[in-house]
Short mmCIF file of C-alpha atoms in Angstrom, two decimals:
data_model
loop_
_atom_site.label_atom_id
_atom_site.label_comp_id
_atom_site.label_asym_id
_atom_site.label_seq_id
_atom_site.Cartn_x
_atom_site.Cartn_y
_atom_site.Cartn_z
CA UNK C 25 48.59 29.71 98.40
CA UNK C 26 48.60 30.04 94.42
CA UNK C 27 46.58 32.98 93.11
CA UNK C 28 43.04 31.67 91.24
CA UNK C 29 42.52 28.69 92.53
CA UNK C 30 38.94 27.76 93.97
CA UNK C 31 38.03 26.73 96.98
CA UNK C 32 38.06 22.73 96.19
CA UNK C 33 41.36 23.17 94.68
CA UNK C 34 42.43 25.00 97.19
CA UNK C 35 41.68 22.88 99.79
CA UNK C 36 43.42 20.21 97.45
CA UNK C 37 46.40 22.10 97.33
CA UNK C 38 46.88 22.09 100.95
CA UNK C 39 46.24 18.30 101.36
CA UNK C 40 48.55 17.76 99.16
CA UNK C 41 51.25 19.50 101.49
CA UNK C 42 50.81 16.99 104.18
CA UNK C 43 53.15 14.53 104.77
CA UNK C 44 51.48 10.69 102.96
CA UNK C 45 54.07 8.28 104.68
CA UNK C 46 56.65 8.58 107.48
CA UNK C 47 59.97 8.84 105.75
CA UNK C 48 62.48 6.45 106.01
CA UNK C 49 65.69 6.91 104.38
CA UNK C 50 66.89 5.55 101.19
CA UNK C 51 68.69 2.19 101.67
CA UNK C 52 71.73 1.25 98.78
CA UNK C 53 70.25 -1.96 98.80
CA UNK C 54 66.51 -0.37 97.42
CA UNK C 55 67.02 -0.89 94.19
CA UNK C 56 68.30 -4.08 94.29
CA UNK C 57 65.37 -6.30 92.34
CA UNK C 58 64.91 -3.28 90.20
CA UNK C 59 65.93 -3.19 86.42
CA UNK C 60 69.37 -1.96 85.68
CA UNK C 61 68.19 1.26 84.16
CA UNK C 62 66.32 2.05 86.65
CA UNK C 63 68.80 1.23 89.23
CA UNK C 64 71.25 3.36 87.18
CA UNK C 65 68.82 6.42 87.38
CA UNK C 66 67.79 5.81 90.73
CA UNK C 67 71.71 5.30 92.10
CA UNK C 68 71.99 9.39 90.52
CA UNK C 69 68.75 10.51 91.44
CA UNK C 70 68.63 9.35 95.27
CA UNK C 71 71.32 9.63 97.48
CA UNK C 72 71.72 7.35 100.42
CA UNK C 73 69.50 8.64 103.45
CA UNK C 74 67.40 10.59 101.66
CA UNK C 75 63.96 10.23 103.16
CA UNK C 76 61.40 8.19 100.42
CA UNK C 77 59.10 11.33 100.19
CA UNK C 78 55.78 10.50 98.34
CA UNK C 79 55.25 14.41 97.63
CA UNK C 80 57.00 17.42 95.92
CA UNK C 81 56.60 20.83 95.80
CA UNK C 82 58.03 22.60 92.55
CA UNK C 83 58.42 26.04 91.09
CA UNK C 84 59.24 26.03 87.43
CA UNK C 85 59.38 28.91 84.42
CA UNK C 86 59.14 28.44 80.86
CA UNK C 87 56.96 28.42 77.82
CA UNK C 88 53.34 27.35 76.91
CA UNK C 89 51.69 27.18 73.28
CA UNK C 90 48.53 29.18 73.61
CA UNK C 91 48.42 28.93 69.56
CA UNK C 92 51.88 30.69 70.00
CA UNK C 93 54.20 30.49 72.61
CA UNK C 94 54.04 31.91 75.59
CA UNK C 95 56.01 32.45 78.94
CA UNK C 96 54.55 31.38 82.06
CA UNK C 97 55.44 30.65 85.70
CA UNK C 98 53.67 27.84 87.77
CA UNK C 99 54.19 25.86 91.11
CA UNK C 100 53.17 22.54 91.19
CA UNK C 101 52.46 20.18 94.36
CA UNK C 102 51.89 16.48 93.57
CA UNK C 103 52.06 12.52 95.36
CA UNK C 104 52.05 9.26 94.97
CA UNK C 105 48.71 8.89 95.74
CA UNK C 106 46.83 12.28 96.62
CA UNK C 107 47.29 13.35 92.41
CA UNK C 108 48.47 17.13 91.74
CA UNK C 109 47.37 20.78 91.79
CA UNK C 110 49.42 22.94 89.10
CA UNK C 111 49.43 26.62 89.38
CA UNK C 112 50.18 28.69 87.17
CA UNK C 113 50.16 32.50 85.04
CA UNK C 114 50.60 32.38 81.39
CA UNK C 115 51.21 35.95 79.32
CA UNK C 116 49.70 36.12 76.21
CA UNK C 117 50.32 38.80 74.16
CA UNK C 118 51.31 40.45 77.16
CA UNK C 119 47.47 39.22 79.07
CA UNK C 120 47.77 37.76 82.25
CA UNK C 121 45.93 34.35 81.80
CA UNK C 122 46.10 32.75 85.38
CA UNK C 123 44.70 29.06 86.88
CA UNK C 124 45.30 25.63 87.25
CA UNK C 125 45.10 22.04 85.95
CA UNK C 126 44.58 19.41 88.67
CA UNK C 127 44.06 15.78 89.47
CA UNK C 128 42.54 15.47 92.72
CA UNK C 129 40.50 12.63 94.65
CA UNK C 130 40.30 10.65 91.23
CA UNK C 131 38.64 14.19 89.16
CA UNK C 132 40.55 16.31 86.56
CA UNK C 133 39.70 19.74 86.32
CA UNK C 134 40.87 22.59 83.75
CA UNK C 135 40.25 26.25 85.11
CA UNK C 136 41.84 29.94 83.57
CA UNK C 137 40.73 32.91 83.32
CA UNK C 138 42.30 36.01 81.68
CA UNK C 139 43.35 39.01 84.55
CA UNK C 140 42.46 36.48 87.20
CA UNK C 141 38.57 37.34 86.46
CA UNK C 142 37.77 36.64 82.80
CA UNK C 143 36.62 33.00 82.10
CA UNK C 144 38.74 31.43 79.08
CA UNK C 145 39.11 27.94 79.87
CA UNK C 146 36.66 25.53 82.26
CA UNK C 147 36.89 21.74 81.48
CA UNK C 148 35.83 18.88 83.95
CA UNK C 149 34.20 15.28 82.50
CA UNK C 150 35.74 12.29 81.94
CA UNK C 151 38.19 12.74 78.81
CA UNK C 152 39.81 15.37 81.28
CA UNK C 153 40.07 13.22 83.99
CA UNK C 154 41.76 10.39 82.76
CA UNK C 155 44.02 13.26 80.51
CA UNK C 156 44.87 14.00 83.84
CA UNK C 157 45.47 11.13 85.14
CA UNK C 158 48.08 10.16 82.44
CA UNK C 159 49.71 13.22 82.93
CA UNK C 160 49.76 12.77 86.61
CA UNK C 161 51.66 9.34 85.94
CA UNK C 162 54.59 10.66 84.07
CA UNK C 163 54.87 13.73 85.61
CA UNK C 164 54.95 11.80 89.49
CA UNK C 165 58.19 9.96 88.08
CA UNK C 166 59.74 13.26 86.71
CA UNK C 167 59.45 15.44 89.75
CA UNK C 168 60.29 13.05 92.54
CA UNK C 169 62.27 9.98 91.91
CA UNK C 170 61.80 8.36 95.08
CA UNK C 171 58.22 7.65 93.54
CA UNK C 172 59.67 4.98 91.88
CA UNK C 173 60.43 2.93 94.61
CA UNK C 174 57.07 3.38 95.91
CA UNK C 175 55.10 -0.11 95.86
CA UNK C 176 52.27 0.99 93.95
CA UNK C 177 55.37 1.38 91.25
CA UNK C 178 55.75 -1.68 89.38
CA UNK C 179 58.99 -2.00 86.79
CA UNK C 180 59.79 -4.58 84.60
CA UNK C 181 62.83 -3.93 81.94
CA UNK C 182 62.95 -3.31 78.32
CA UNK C 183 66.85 -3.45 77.25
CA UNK C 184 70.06 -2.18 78.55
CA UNK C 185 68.76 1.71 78.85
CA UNK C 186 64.51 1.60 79.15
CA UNK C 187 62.48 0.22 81.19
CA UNK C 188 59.15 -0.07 81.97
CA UNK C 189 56.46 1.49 84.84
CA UNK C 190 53.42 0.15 85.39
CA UNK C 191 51.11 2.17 87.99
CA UNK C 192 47.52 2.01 88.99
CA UNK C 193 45.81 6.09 88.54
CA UNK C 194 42.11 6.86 88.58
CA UNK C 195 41.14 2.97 88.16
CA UNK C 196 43.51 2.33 85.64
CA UNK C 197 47.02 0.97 85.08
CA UNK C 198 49.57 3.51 83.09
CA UNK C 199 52.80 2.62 81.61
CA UNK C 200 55.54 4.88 81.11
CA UNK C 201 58.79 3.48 79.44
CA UNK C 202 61.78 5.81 80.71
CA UNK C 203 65.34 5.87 79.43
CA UNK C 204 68.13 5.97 81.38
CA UNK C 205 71.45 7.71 80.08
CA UNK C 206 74.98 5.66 80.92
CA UNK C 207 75.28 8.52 83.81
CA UNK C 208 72.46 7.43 85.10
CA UNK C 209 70.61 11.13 83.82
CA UNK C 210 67.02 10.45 82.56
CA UNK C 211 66.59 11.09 78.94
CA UNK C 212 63.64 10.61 77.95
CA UNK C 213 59.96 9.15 79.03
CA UNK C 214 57.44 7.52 76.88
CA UNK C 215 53.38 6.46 77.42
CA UNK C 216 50.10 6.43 75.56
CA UNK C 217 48.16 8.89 77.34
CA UNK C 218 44.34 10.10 76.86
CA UNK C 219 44.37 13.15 74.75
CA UNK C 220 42.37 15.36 72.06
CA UNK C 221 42.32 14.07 68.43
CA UNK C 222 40.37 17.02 66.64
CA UNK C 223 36.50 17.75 66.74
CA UNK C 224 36.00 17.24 70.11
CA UNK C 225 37.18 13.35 70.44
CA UNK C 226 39.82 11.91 72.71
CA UNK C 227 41.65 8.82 72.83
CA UNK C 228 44.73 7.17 73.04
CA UNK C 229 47.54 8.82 71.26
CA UNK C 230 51.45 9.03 71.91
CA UNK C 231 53.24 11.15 74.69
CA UNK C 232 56.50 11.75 75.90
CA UNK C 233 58.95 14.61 77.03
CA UNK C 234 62.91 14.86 76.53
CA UNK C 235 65.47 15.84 79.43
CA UNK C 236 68.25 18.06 79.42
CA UNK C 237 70.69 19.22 82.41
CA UNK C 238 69.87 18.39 86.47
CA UNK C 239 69.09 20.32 89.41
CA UNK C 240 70.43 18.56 92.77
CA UNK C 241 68.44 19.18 95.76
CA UNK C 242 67.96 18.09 99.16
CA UNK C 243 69.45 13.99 98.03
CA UNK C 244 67.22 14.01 94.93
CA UNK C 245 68.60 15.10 91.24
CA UNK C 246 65.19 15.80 88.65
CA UNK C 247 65.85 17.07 85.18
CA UNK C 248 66.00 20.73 85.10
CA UNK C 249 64.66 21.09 81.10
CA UNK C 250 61.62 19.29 80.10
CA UNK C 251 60.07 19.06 76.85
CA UNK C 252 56.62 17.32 76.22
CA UNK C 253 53.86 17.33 73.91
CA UNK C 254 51.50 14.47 71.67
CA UNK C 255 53.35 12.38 68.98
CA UNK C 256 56.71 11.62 70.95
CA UNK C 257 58.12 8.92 68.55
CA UNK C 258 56.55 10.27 65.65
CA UNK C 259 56.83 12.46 62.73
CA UNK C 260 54.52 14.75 64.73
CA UNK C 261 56.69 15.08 67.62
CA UNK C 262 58.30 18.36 66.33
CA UNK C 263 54.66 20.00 66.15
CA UNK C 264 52.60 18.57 68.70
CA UNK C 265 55.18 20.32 71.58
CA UNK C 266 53.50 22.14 73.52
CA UNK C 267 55.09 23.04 77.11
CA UNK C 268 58.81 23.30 77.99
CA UNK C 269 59.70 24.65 81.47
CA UNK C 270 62.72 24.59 83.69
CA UNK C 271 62.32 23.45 86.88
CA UNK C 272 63.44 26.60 89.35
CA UNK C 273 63.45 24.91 92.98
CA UNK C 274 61.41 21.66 94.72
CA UNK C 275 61.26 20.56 98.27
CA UNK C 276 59.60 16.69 99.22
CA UNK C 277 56.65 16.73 101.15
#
């Protein structure tokens, strides 16, 4: 169990470990009605036999911006349908700062403390929750490819290398537009998700992350370098980074 949690999100965290589905292997004719992209990625990312898991576990190190940037390391458990608990400890200025983000039984919840003890950060209400919620979206589709051939996935194309996911979180429908390298390596993903604007108002606003390298696993291949942050697509995109982590080791649910 991940230090600082509480006792809801703990109790999250190990729901989340249970299996959602019996697993049935992947199929080569799966991604047959899917968009070419996708079916590119998806030919990559899944090989044949691989069980369609509808959860992940993750471990992943890299760097936060805490108003500079900082190292931490997290583990991360998420599904289809159950949302995700992320763990993690960030060092700033050489502080432990641990706790967790989460999106659990349709709630978000922010939570850190400095040394474990110290509260820094507690955040809960609705602008979190459907944060959350976007972030649960893209994130799903990141960490375990066999999401997308889940049926509350729905995929229509955009061109030759994007296409389009539509899927139903916390009562609303969130597209993410991925593209597909000619290897069939994700390189990048793409939504509008819920976010902070300045003086304490949220709303729509641009989102995406960049890929670079793979780490093959157990049939699945994930992106081992992420990148994300607000204004993906925009001049802003260079300043509104604000994680980048390197995915260490994951094991399906």
């Amino acid at each position: 169990m991940p230090r600082g949690l509480t006792e809801e999100a703990a109790r999250d965290w190990a729901a989340l470990a249970g299996p959602t589905a019996d697993p049935v292997p992947c199929r080569p004719d799966a991604t047959a009605a899917l968009p070419e992209p996708v079916r590119r990625w998806l030919g990559s990312a899944v090989a044949d036999g691989t069980p369609l898991a509808r959860a992940v576990e993750l471990r992943m190190h890299g760097e936060i911006f805490l108003g500079r940037w900082s190292p931490f390391t997290a583990v991360q458990r998420l599904s289809v349908t159950g949302g995700f608990v992320w763990a993690a400890t960030a060092r700033l200025l050489g502080l432990p700062i641990r706790g967790f983000d989460r999106w659990t039984s349709g709630t978000g919840e922010m939570r850190w403390r400095l040394f474990g003890l110290v509260p820094m950060i507690s955040a809960t209400g609705a602008d979190v929750t459907r944060s959350a919620a976007g972030r649960h979206t893209g994130e799903l589709l990141v960490a375990l490819p066999t999401a997308a051939l889940a049926p509350e996935v729905r995929w229509r194309p955009l061109d030759d290398d994007r296409a389009v996911a539509t899927l139903e979180v916390g009562e609303r429908a969130h597209e993410v537009t991925v593209t597909v390298r000619d290897d069939g390596a994700l390189a990048a993903l793409a939504m509008q998700r819920w976010g902070p604007l300045g003086r304490g108002a949220f709303g729509e606003r641009p989102f995406g992350a960049t890929f670079d390298g793979e780490l093959a696993i157990g049939g699945l291949r994930v992106p081992r370098r992420v990148t994300a942050g607000y204004g993906f697509g925009t001049d802003r995109w260079g300043d509104e980074q604000f994680i980048r982590w390197t995915v260490d080791d994951l094991r399906p649910c």
